[in-house]
């Protein structure tokens, strides 16, 4: 079953064509990687899916239902969780309270929301930091907090925007293991934007490559890394392996 | 329910609250008439400060026009009493309804059309100013010549019609302030409270986590407006006269937000501490000047200014957060 369908999506910012005629599908239960050089339009695609921007043209279907006219909170309620590349923690709240806000979407009772939040914090290795103010976290921890908050909304589809940037290789492997486990055990579908190719190769079953707002290649990780166009414009120089 | 409210509150905090409440309850028995009036004012500002704090401190929406709700609340109950002899306990229903509606209109205009930050604050000022000018010509409530409540010589407190001694008003205000404190405490622990804080900290992130920004900002404005209206009702029956030029004046809006700012925006105890400091010290200054025979107009205003300046410079989070840490009452960024 296809969970998410992005069809001929386009978006310009004052004449700059950030996303042009992009189409791809995300089957339920899969992990899809979205890669490409900086400025390729990856984050903009997430913002279009998550309802931050309305597309100039094209459509987004989630579980066969068009969602591109919905607000971000409605899209979250429909089952799409997202993280922000430029992290947006609730700086004045504790780590636990940050996650609680997400948990309240499905768990209306404070005690149940708290239990869910603690469980997720534990999973992401933030358990011991739960009482710290979010503003006191390091950048990698803030990225983890982004993931924890999004997971607390119990999404069917999780959009991860460069959450592994800045992590050390061992930390990166840990979080990769968390995502793989969530995918395997709970059937969580994931789209991840990532520059850390090691993580993309480890997680993604399929990859979509963007350049100047357009899809220039797609396929399995093995196919994509051998693709000539991809090698030229992206993997050639910028890869962190 | 009660256990839920107490959960996680430090023992020392509870003990201090109980002591404070006992002190406030006993206060009228040893206070002079003048001190009782000061006590009333402190509680009044603590209450409206708490109400304003819901909008700004919790949900992050700056209102500089809260005199609108004090005025509308005061006029609604007072007019019903003067014209129809309606008890303020019934009239306050009208006050709440009018203020909730006014808050809803302002909130709708602002939040539907994406007016935020400074522009939202200006909108709130504009509405208070509309009311001030409008009520000057509103003859049913005697326009600019002022609405007076009949004052008879009373021998007993008539609680039903709120005709009585300053002591009665003091306890009434104490009840309201304590109620507002408990309500805000409960709100902060509820889903709604968390949503407000999330909106204050980052609207985009809140929305991405499923928070309906429009709905929760609307609720904050309406709850804050409705609470403020009750202060207006007490104000009307305590002072027995209402003038649009005074009650809706922008200086009244500013005055009522100073307490929570000085005390600590977004904290539960801040509005109380701020009201105590500002009112207590301003009155104390007045007394001191009197005793010293100095008669300079505007001393109170200058004092407010200096206090604000000092707090903004040295205690940017207000007086309460560092005080709470010193008393070891802080619970990680809240209360
Ligand atoms: N809100 C915006 N306003 C104007 N330009 C934007 C906005 N968001 C993104 N862009 C532009 O769109 C292009 C794609 O950006 P983005 O989607 O962030 O790329 P990526 O995430 O692939 O690095 C960039 O040129 C960027 O400057
Ligand atoms: Mg990006």
Coordinates of C-alpha atoms and ligand atoms in Angstrom, one line a residue:
Chain A
X1 CA 0.0 0.0 0.0
X2 CA 1.2 3.5 -0.8
X3 CA 1.1 5.7 2.3
X4 CA 2.3 9.0 0.8
X5 CA 2.1 10.2 -2.8
X6 CA 3.8 13.4 -3.9
X7 CA 2.5 14.3 -7.4
X8 CA 4.1 16.9 -9.6
X9 CA 4.8 19.2 -6.7
X10 CA 6.2 22.7 -7.5
X11 CA 7.0 25.7 -5.3
X12 CA 8.7 29.0 -6.1
X13 CA 9.9 31.7 -3.7
X14 CA 9.8 35.0 -5.5
X15 CA 10.8 33.6 -8.8
X16 CA 13.3 31.1 -7.3
X17 CA 12.0 27.6 -8.3
X18 CA 12.8 25.7 -5.1
X19 CA 10.8 22.6 -6.0
X20 CA 9.9 21.7 -9.6
X21 CA 7.5 19.0 -10.7
X22 CA 8.6 16.5 -8.0
X23 CA 6.8 13.2 -7.8
X24 CA 7.6 10.2 -5.6
X25 CA 5.8 7.6 -3.6
X26 CA 6.4 6.2 -0.1
X27 CA 5.0 2.7 0.4
X28 CA 3.7 2.0 3.9
X29 CA 6.4 0.4 6.2
X30 CA 9.4 1.6 4.1
X31 CA 12.2 4.0 4.7
X32 CA 12.9 6.4 1.8
X33 CA 15.9 8.7 1.7
X34 CA 15.8 12.1 0.2
X35 CA 19.3 13.3 -0.8
X36 CA 20.9 16.1 -2.7
X37 CA 23.2 19.1 -2.4
X38 CA 22.4 22.0 -0.2
X39 CA 19.6 24.2 -1.6
X40 CA 18.3 21.3 -3.7
X41 CA 14.8 21.8 -2.2
X42 CA 14.6 18.9 0.2
X43 CA 13.5 20.9 3.3
X44 CA 11.0 22.7 1.1
X45 CA 9.5 19.4 0.1
X46 CA 9.0 18.5 3.8
X47 CA 7.4 21.9 4.4
X48 CA 5.0 21.3 1.5
X49 CA 4.1 17.8 2.8
X50 CA 3.8 19.1 6.4
X51 CA 1.5 22.0 5.4
X52 CA 3.9 24.9 6.2
X53 CA 3.6 26.1 2.6
X54 CA 0.9 25.5 0.0
X55 CA 2.2 24.1 -3.2
X56 CA 2.0 26.3 -6.3
X57 CA 0.9 23.2 -8.2
X58 CA 0.7 19.5 -7.6
X59 CA -0.7 17.5 -4.8
X60 CA 0.2 15.5 -1.7
X61 CA -1.9 12.4 -0.9
X62 CA -1.7 10.7 2.5
X63 CA -3.5 7.5 2.8
X64 CA -5.2 8.4 -0.5
X65 CA -6.5 11.6 1.0
X66 CA -5.3 15.0 -0.4
X67 CA -3.6 16.9 2.4
X68 CA -2.0 19.9 0.7
X69 CA -4.8 22.3 1.7
X70 CA -4.6 21.3 5.4
X71 CA -2.8 23.2 8.2
X72 CA 0.3 21.7 9.8
X73 CA -1.6 20.8 13.0
X74 CA -4.2 18.9 10.9
X75 CA -1.5 17.1 9.0
X76 CA 0.2 16.1 12.2
X77 CA -3.2 14.9 13.5
X78 CA -3.6 12.9 10.3
X79 CA -0.4 11.0 11.3
X80 CA 2.6 12.8 9.8
X81 CA 5.3 13.8 12.3
X82 CA 8.2 16.0 11.3
X83 CA 11.4 17.4 12.7
X84 CA 12.9 20.8 11.8
X85 CA 16.4 21.0 10.2
X86 CA 16.8 24.3 12.1
X87 CA 15.8 22.9 15.4
X88 CA 12.9 24.7 17.2
X89 CA 12.9 23.5 20.8
X90 CA 10.6 25.0 23.4
X91 CA 13.6 26.6 24.9
X92 CA 12.1 27.6 28.2
X93 CA 10.6 24.2 28.9
X94 CA 12.2 21.1 30.2
X95 CA 13.1 18.3 27.9
X96 CA 10.3 16.2 29.3
X97 CA 7.8 19.1 28.9
X98 CA 8.9 19.5 25.3
X99 CA 8.0 15.9 24.5
X100 CA 4.8 16.1 26.6
X101 CA 3.4 18.7 24.2
X102 CA 3.7 16.2 21.4
X103 CA 2.3 13.4 23.5
X104 CA -0.8 15.3 24.3
X105 CA -2.0 14.9 20.7
X106 CA -3.1 11.4 21.3
X107 CA -3.0 11.0 25.1
X108 CA -5.3 13.6 26.6
X109 CA -4.7 12.6 30.2
X110 CA -1.5 14.1 31.7
X111 CA -0.4 10.9 33.4
X112 CA -0.7 8.9 30.1
X113 CA 1.1 11.6 28.1
X114 CA 3.8 11.6 30.7
X115 CA 4.3 7.9 30.6
X116 CA 4.5 7.9 26.8
X117 CA 7.0 10.8 26.8
X118 CA 9.3 9.1 29.4
X119 CA 9.3 6.0 27.3
X120 CA 10.3 7.9 24.2
X121 CA 13.0 9.9 26.0
X122 CA 14.4 6.6 27.2
X123 CA 14.5 5.2 23.7
X124 CA 16.4 8.2 22.4
X125 CA 18.9 8.3 25.2
X126 CA 17.6 11.5 26.7
X127 CA 16.1 10.0 29.8
X128 CA 18.7 11.4 32.2
X129 CA 18.3 14.9 30.7
X130 CA 14.5 15.0 31.1
X131 CA 14.5 17.8 33.7
X132 CA 17.0 20.0 32.0
X133 CA 15.8 23.1 30.1
X134 CA 15.8 22.4 26.4
X135 CA 17.9 25.5 25.9
X136 CA 20.7 23.9 27.8
X137 CA 21.0 21.0 25.3
X138 CA 23.8 20.5 22.8
X139 CA 22.9 20.6 19.1
X140 CA 22.9 16.8 18.7
X141 CA 20.7 16.5 21.7
X142 CA 18.4 19.1 20.3
X143 CA 18.1 17.1 17.2
X144 CA 17.2 14.0 19.3
X145 CA 14.6 16.1 21.1
X146 CA 13.1 17.0 17.7
X147 CA 12.8 13.3 17.0
X148 CA 11.4 12.6 20.4
X149 CA 8.7 15.3 20.2
X150 CA 7.7 14.1 16.7
X151 CA 7.5 10.5 17.8
X152 CA 5.4 11.5 20.8
X153 CA 2.6 12.4 18.4
X154 CA 2.5 8.7 17.4
X155 CA 2.9 9.3 13.7
X156 CA 2.4 6.8 10.9
X157 CA 4.9 8.7 8.8
X158 CA 7.9 10.4 10.2
X159 CA 9.8 13.1 8.3
X160 CA 13.4 13.4 9.5
X161 CA 15.3 16.5 8.3
X162 CA 19.1 16.0 8.9
X163 CA 18.8 14.7 12.4
X164 CA 22.1 13.0 12.3
X165 CA 24.2 16.1 11.4
X166 CA 26.8 16.6 14.1
X167 CA 26.5 13.2 15.7
X168 CA 29.6 11.1 16.2
X169 CA 29.7 7.8 14.2
X170 CA 28.7 5.7 17.3
X171 CA 25.9 8.1 18.2
X172 CA 24.8 8.0 14.6
X173 CA 24.7 4.2 14.6
X174 CA 22.7 4.3 17.8
X175 CA 20.0 6.5 16.4
X176 CA 20.0 4.4 13.1
X177 CA 19.3 1.4 15.3
X178 CA 16.4 3.2 16.9
X179 CA 14.8 4.1 13.6
X180 CA 15.3 0.6 12.3
X181 CA 13.7 -0.8 15.3
X182 CA 10.7 1.6 15.1
X183 CA 10.4 0.7 11.5
X184 CA 10.5 -3.0 12.1
X185 CA 8.6 -3.3 15.3
X186 CA 5.9 -0.6 14.8
X187 CA 5.8 -0.4 11.1
X188 CA 6.7 3.3 11.2
X189 CA 7.2 4.7 7.7
X190 CA 10.1 7.2 7.4
X191 CA 11.3 9.7 4.9
X192 CA 14.7 11.0 5.8
X193 CA 16.8 13.8 4.5
X194 CA 20.4 13.1 5.3
X195 CA 23.9 14.0 4.2
X196 CA 25.4 11.3 6.3
X197 CA 25.5 8.6 3.6
X198 CA 26.4 6.0 6.0
X199 CA 23.0 6.4 7.7
X200 CA 21.1 6.7 4.4
X201 CA 22.7 3.5 3.1
X202 CA 22.0 1.7 6.3
X203 CA 18.4 2.7 6.6
X204 CA 16.8 3.5 3.2
X205 CA 15.3 0.9 1.0
X206 CA 14.9 3.5 -1.8
X207 CA 16.5 6.9 -2.4
X208 CA 15.2 9.9 -4.3
X209 CA 17.9 12.4 -5.4
X210 CA 17.2 16.0 -5.9
X211 CA 19.1 18.7 -7.6
X212 CA 18.0 22.3 -8.3
X213 CA 14.5 21.3 -7.1
X214 CA 14.2 18.4 -9.6
X215 CA 14.4 14.7 -9.2
X216 CA 17.5 13.6 -11.0
X217 CA 17.6 10.0 -9.9
X218 CA 15.8 7.4 -7.9
X219 CA 16.2 3.7 -7.0
X220 CA 17.8 1.5 -4.5
X221 CA 20.9 2.8 -2.7
X222 CA 23.1 0.6 -4.8
X223 CA 21.6 2.0 -8.0
X224 CA 21.8 5.5 -6.9
X225 CA 25.5 5.5 -5.8
X226 CA 26.4 4.2 -9.3
X227 CA 24.3 6.8 -11.1
X228 CA 26.5 9.1 -13.2
X229 CA 24.4 12.2 -12.7
X230 CA 24.3 11.7 -9.0
X231 CA 28.1 11.2 -8.8
X232 CA 28.7 14.4 -10.7
X233 CA 26.4 16.8 -8.9
X234 CA 26.4 15.4 -5.4
X235 CA 28.2 12.3 -4.2
X236 CA 31.4 13.3 -6.0
X237 CA 32.3 16.1 -3.6
X238 CA 30.1 16.4 -0.6
X239 CA 29.7 13.0 0.8
X240 CA 30.4 12.3 4.4
X241 CA 30.9 8.5 4.6
Chain B
X1 CA -8.6 16.2 41.9
X2 CA -7.0 17.9 44.9
X3 CA -4.3 15.3 45.0
X4 CA -3.6 15.9 41.4
X5 CA -3.3 19.6 42.1
X6 CA -0.8 19.1 44.9
X7 CA 1.3 16.5 43.1
X8 CA 4.9 17.6 42.6
X9 CA 4.5 20.9 44.5
X10 CA 7.4 21.1 47.0
X11 CA 6.3 20.7 50.6
X12 CA 8.1 23.9 51.5
X13 CA 6.1 25.7 48.9
X14 CA 2.9 24.4 50.3
X15 CA 3.8 25.4 53.8
X16 CA 4.8 28.9 52.7
X17 CA 1.5 29.3 50.7
X18 CA -0.5 28.2 53.7
X19 CA 1.4 30.7 55.9
X20 CA 0.8 33.4 53.4
X21 CA -2.9 32.6 53.2
X22 CA -3.2 32.6 57.0
X23 CA -1.4 36.0 57.1
X24 CA -3.7 37.4 54.4
X25 CA -6.8 36.1 56.2
X26 CA -5.7 37.6 59.5
X27 CA -4.5 40.9 58.0
X28 CA -7.8 42.9 58.4
X29 CA -7.8 42.2 62.1
X30 CA -4.7 44.2 62.8
X31 CA -4.6 46.5 59.8
X32 CA -5.7 50.1 59.9
X33 CA -8.3 51.3 57.5
X34 CA -5.5 52.7 55.3
X35 CA -3.5 49.5 55.3
X36 CA -6.6 47.5 54.5
X37 CA -7.1 49.7 51.5
X38 CA -3.5 49.0 50.4
X39 CA -4.1 45.3 51.0
X40 CA -7.2 45.4 48.8
X41 CA -5.2 47.2 46.0
X42 CA -2.4 44.6 46.3
X43 CA -4.9 41.8 45.9
X44 CA -6.6 43.6 43.1
X45 CA -3.4 44.0 41.1
X46 CA -2.3 40.4 41.9
X47 CA -5.7 39.2 40.5
X48 CA -5.7 41.2 37.3
X49 CA -2.0 40.5 36.9
X50 CA -2.7 36.8 37.1
X51 CA -5.5 37.2 34.5
X52 CA -3.2 39.1 32.1
X53 CA -0.5 36.6 32.7
X54 CA -2.6 33.9 31.1
X55 CA -2.5 35.7 27.8
X56 CA 1.1 37.0 27.8
X57 CA 2.9 34.8 30.3
X58 CA 1.4 31.5 29.2
X59 CA 0.3 31.9 25.6
X60 CA 2.7 34.7 24.7
X61 CA 0.1 37.2 23.4
X62 CA 0.9 40.7 24.5
X63 CA -2.2 42.7 25.5
X64 CA -1.8 46.4 26.3
X65 CA -5.5 46.9 26.5
X66 CA -6.7 45.0 29.5
X67 CA -8.4 48.1 30.9
X68 CA -11.0 47.3 28.2
X69 CA -12.1 44.2 30.2
X70 CA -11.9 45.9 33.6
X71 CA -14.1 48.7 32.2
X72 CA -16.6 46.6 30.4
X73 CA -16.9 44.2 33.4
X74 CA -17.4 47.2 35.7
X75 CA -19.9 49.0 33.6
X76 CA -22.0 45.9 32.8
X77 CA -22.5 44.9 36.4
X78 CA -22.8 48.5 37.6
X79 CA -25.4 49.5 34.9
X80 CA -27.5 46.4 35.7
X81 CA -27.4 47.3 39.4
X82 CA -28.2 51.0 38.9
X83 CA -30.9 50.6 36.4
X84 CA -32.6 47.3 37.4
X85 CA -31.3 46.6 40.9
X86 CA -29.7 43.4 39.6
X87 CA -27.4 41.9 42.2
X88 CA -23.7 42.0 41.1
X89 CA -23.6 38.2 41.6
X90 CA -26.1 38.0 38.7
X91 CA -24.6 40.9 36.9
X92 CA -21.2 39.4 36.8
X93 CA -22.7 36.9 34.4
X94 CA -23.3 39.7 32.0
X95 CA -19.8 41.1 32.7
X96 CA -18.2 37.8 31.9
X97 CA -20.3 37.4 28.7
X98 CA -19.5 40.9 27.4
X99 CA -15.8 40.6 28.1
X100 CA -15.5 37.1 26.7
X101 CA -17.3 38.3 23.6
X102 CA -15.0 41.4 23.3
X103 CA -11.9 39.1 23.8
X104 CA -13.3 36.8 21.1
X105 CA -13.8 39.6 18.6
X106 CA -10.2 40.9 19.2
X107 CA -8.8 37.4 19.1
X108 CA -10.7 36.5 16.0
X109 CA -9.6 39.7 14.1
X110 CA -6.0 39.2 15.1
X111 CA -5.5 35.5 14.9
X112 CA -7.6 34.9 11.8
X113 CA -5.7 37.5 9.9
X114 CA -2.3 36.6 11.2
X115 CA -1.9 39.8 13.3
X116 CA 0.8 39.1 15.9
X117 CA 3.4 40.6 18.2
X118 CA 3.5 44.4 18.3
X119 CA 0.5 44.7 15.9
X120 CA -1.6 42.5 18.1
X121 CA -0.7 44.7 21.1
X122 CA -1.7 47.8 19.1
X123 CA -5.0 46.2 18.3
X124 CA -5.7 45.6 22.0
X125 CA -4.9 49.3 22.7
X126 CA -7.2 50.4 19.9
X127 CA -10.1 48.5 21.3
X128 CA -9.6 49.9 24.8
X129 CA -9.5 53.4 23.2
X130 CA -12.6 52.8 21.2
X131 CA -14.4 51.8 24.4
X132 CA -13.1 54.9 26.2
X133 CA -14.3 57.2 23.5
X134 CA -17.5 55.2 22.9
X135 CA -18.5 55.2 26.6
X136 CA -17.9 58.9 26.9
X137 CA -21.0 59.2 24.6
X138 CA -22.9 56.2 25.9
X139 CA -25.7 58.0 27.7
X140 CA -27.4 54.9 29.2
X141 CA -24.4 54.8 31.5
X142 CA -24.2 58.6 31.8
X143 CA -21.3 59.0 29.4
X144 CA -18.4 61.2 30.4
X145 CA -20.2 62.5 33.5
X146 CA -19.8 59.1 35.1
X147 CA -21.9 56.4 36.5
X148 CA -22.4 56.5 40.3
X149 CA -23.6 53.6 42.4
X150 CA -26.0 54.6 45.2
X151 CA -24.1 54.6 48.5
X152 CA -26.2 54.3 51.6
X153 CA -25.1 54.2 55.2
X154 CA -24.9 50.6 55.9
X155 CA -24.7 49.0 59.3
X156 CA -24.3 45.5 58.1
X157 CA -22.5 44.0 55.1
X158 CA -24.9 43.2 52.3
X159 CA -22.9 40.7 50.5
X160 CA -25.7 40.0 48.0
X161 CA -25.6 43.5 46.7
X162 CA -21.9 44.1 47.5
X163 CA -22.7 47.0 49.8
X164 CA -20.5 46.9 52.8
X165 CA -17.3 47.5 54.6
X166 CA -13.8 47.6 53.1
X167 CA -13.1 44.4 55.0
X168 CA -15.8 42.6 53.0
X169 CA -14.2 43.8 49.8
X170 CA -10.8 42.8 51.0
X171 CA -12.0 39.2 51.6
X172 CA -13.8 39.2 48.3
X173 CA -10.7 40.1 46.5
X174 CA -8.7 37.6 48.5
X175 CA -11.1 34.9 47.4
X176 CA -10.8 35.9 43.8
X177 CA -7.0 36.1 44.0
X178 CA -6.7 32.7 45.6
X179 CA -9.2 31.2 43.1
X180 CA -7.2 32.7 40.2
X181 CA -4.0 31.2 41.7
X182 CA -5.5 27.7 41.9
X183 CA -7.1 28.0 38.5
X184 CA -3.8 29.1 36.8
X185 CA -1.9 26.4 38.7
X186 CA -4.4 23.8 37.3
X187 CA -4.3 25.3 33.8
X188 CA -0.5 25.1 33.7
X189 CA -0.7 21.4 34.4
X190 CA -3.4 20.7 31.8
X191 CA -3.0 19.9 28.2
X192 CA -4.2 23.4 27.4
X193 CA -1.5 24.9 29.6
X194 CA 1.2 22.9 27.9
X195 CA -0.2 24.0 24.5
X196 CA -0.1 27.7 25.6
X197 CA 3.5 27.4 26.7
X198 CA 4.4 25.7 23.5
X199 CA 2.8 28.5 21.5
X200 CA 4.7 31.0 23.5
X201 CA 8.0 29.3 23.0
X202 CA 7.6 28.4 19.3
X203 CA 4.4 28.6 17.3
X204 CA 5.8 26.7 14.4
X205 CA 7.0 23.8 16.5
X206 CA 3.7 23.8 18.4
X207 CA 1.7 23.6 15.2
X208 CA 3.9 20.8 13.9
X209 CA 3.0 18.8 17.0
X210 CA -0.7 19.1 16.3
X211 CA -1.6 22.3 18.2
X212 CA -4.4 24.3 16.7
X213 CA -2.8 27.8 17.2
X214 CA -6.0 29.7 16.5
X215 CA -8.1 27.7 18.9
X216 CA -5.7 27.8 21.8
X217 CA -4.9 31.5 21.4
X218 CA -8.6 32.3 21.3
X219 CA -9.2 30.3 24.5
X220 CA -6.3 32.2 26.2
X221 CA -7.8 35.6 25.3
X222 CA -11.3 34.7 26.3
X223 CA -10.3 33.1 29.6
X224 CA -8.1 36.1 30.4
X225 CA -10.8 38.6 29.4
X226 CA -13.5 36.8 31.4
X227 CA -11.3 36.7 34.5
X228 CA -10.4 40.3 34.2
X229 CA -14.1 41.3 34.0
X230 CA -14.6 40.1 37.6
X231 CA -12.0 42.5 38.8
X232 CA -14.0 45.2 37.0
X233 CA -17.2 44.2 38.9
X234 CA -15.4 44.4 42.3
X235 CA -13.8 47.7 41.2
X236 CA -17.2 49.2 40.4
X237 CA -18.8 48.2 43.7
X238 CA -15.8 49.2 45.7
X239 CA -15.2 52.7 44.3
X240 CA -18.9 53.3 43.5
X241 CA -18.1 55.5 40.5
X242 CA -17.0 54.8 37.0
X243 CA -15.6 57.3 34.5
X244 CA -14.7 56.1 30.9
X245 CA -11.7 58.5 30.9
X246 CA -10.3 56.7 33.9
X247 CA -11.3 53.1 33.7
X248 CA -10.6 52.5 30.1
X249 CA -7.4 54.7 30.1
X250 CA -4.3 53.2 28.7
X251 CA -2.4 54.0 31.9
X252 CA -4.7 51.6 33.6
X253 CA -3.7 48.8 31.2
X254 CA 0.0 49.6 31.7
X255 CA -0.4 49.7 35.5
X256 CA -1.9 46.3 35.7
X257 CA 0.8 44.6 33.6
X258 CA 3.7 46.0 35.7
X259 CA 3.0 43.6 38.6
X260 CA 3.5 40.4 36.6
X261 CA 6.4 41.9 34.7
X262 CA 8.2 42.9 37.9
X263 CA 7.2 39.7 39.6
X264 CA 8.0 37.4 36.7
X265 CA 6.0 36.9 33.5
X266 CA 4.7 33.4 33.0
X267 CA 5.1 32.4 36.7
X268 CA 2.3 31.7 39.1
X269 CA 3.7 33.6 42.0
X270 CA 5.1 36.5 40.0
X271 CA 1.9 38.5 39.7
X272 CA 1.4 38.3 43.5
X273 CA 5.0 39.3 44.3
X274 CA 4.9 42.1 41.7
X275 CA 1.7 43.5 43.1
X276 CA 3.0 43.4 46.6
X277 CA 6.3 45.1 45.7
X278 CA 4.8 47.8 43.5
X279 CA 1.7 48.7 45.4
X280 CA 3.3 48.2 48.8
X281 CA 6.4 50.2 48.0
X282 CA 4.6 52.9 46.0
X283 CA 2.2 53.5 48.9
X284 CA 5.1 53.3 51.3
X285 CA 6.9 56.0 49.3
X286 CA 3.8 58.1 49.5
X287 CA 3.6 57.8 53.2
X288 CA 7.3 58.5 53.6
X289 CA 7.0 61.6 51.5
X290 CA 4.1 62.7 53.6
X291 CA 6.0 62.1 56.8
X292 CA 9.0 64.0 55.4
X293 CA 6.8 66.8 54.3
X294 CA 7.9 66.4 50.7
X295 CA 5.1 67.1 48.2
X296 CA 6.3 66.4 44.7
X297 CA 3.7 65.3 42.2
X298 CA 4.4 62.2 40.2
X299 CA 6.7 60.6 42.8
X300 CA 4.8 57.3 42.4
X301 CA 5.2 57.3 38.6
X302 CA 8.9 58.0 38.9
X303 CA 9.2 55.2 41.5
X304 CA 7.4 52.8 39.1
X305 CA 9.8 53.8 36.4
X306 CA 12.9 53.2 38.5
X307 CA 11.6 49.9 39.8
X308 CA 10.9 48.7 36.2
X309 CA 14.3 49.9 35.1
X310 CA 16.1 48.1 37.9
X311 CA 14.2 44.8 37.4
X312 CA 14.7 44.9 33.6
X313 CA 18.4 45.6 34.0
X314 CA 19.2 43.2 36.8
X315 CA 16.4 40.6 36.9
X316 CA 15.3 40.1 33.3
X317 CA 13.1 37.2 34.4
X318 CA 11.4 39.2 37.2
X319 CA 11.8 39.0 40.9
X320 CA 10.2 35.7 41.5
X321 CA 12.4 33.2 39.6
X322 CA 15.6 34.1 41.5
X323 CA 13.7 34.4 44.7
X324 CA 12.2 31.0 44.2
X325 CA 15.7 29.6 43.6
X326 CA 16.9 31.3 46.8
X327 CA 14.0 29.8 48.7
X328 CA 14.6 26.5 47.0
X329 CA 11.1 26.4 45.6
X330 CA 11.9 26.2 41.9
X331 CA 10.6 23.3 39.9
X332 CA 12.7 23.4 36.7
X333 CA 11.5 26.5 35.0
X334 CA 7.9 26.6 36.2
X335 CA 5.9 28.1 39.0
Ligands
LIG1 N1 10.9 30.5 3.0 C1 11.7 30.7 2.0 N2 11.8 31.9 1.4 C2 12.6 32.1 0.3 N3 13.4 31.1 -0.2 C3 13.4 29.9 0.4 C4 12.6 29.6 1.5 N4 12.8 28.3 1.9 C5 13.7 27.8 1.0 N5 14.1 28.8 0.1 C6 15.0 28.6 -1.0 O1 14.7 27.4 -1.7 C7 15.8 26.7 -2.0 C8 15.7 25.3 -1.5 O2 15.9 25.3 -0.1 P1 15.8 24.1 0.8 O3 14.5 23.4 0.5 O4 16.0 24.6 2.2 O5 17.0 23.2 0.4 P2 17.7 22.0 1.1 O6 16.9 21.6 2.3 O7 17.7 20.9 0.0 O8 19.1 22.4 1.4 C9 17.0 27.4 -1.5 O9 17.5 28.2 -2.6 C10 16.4 28.3 -0.5 O10 17.2 29.5 -0.3
LIG2 MG1 17.4 21.5 4.2

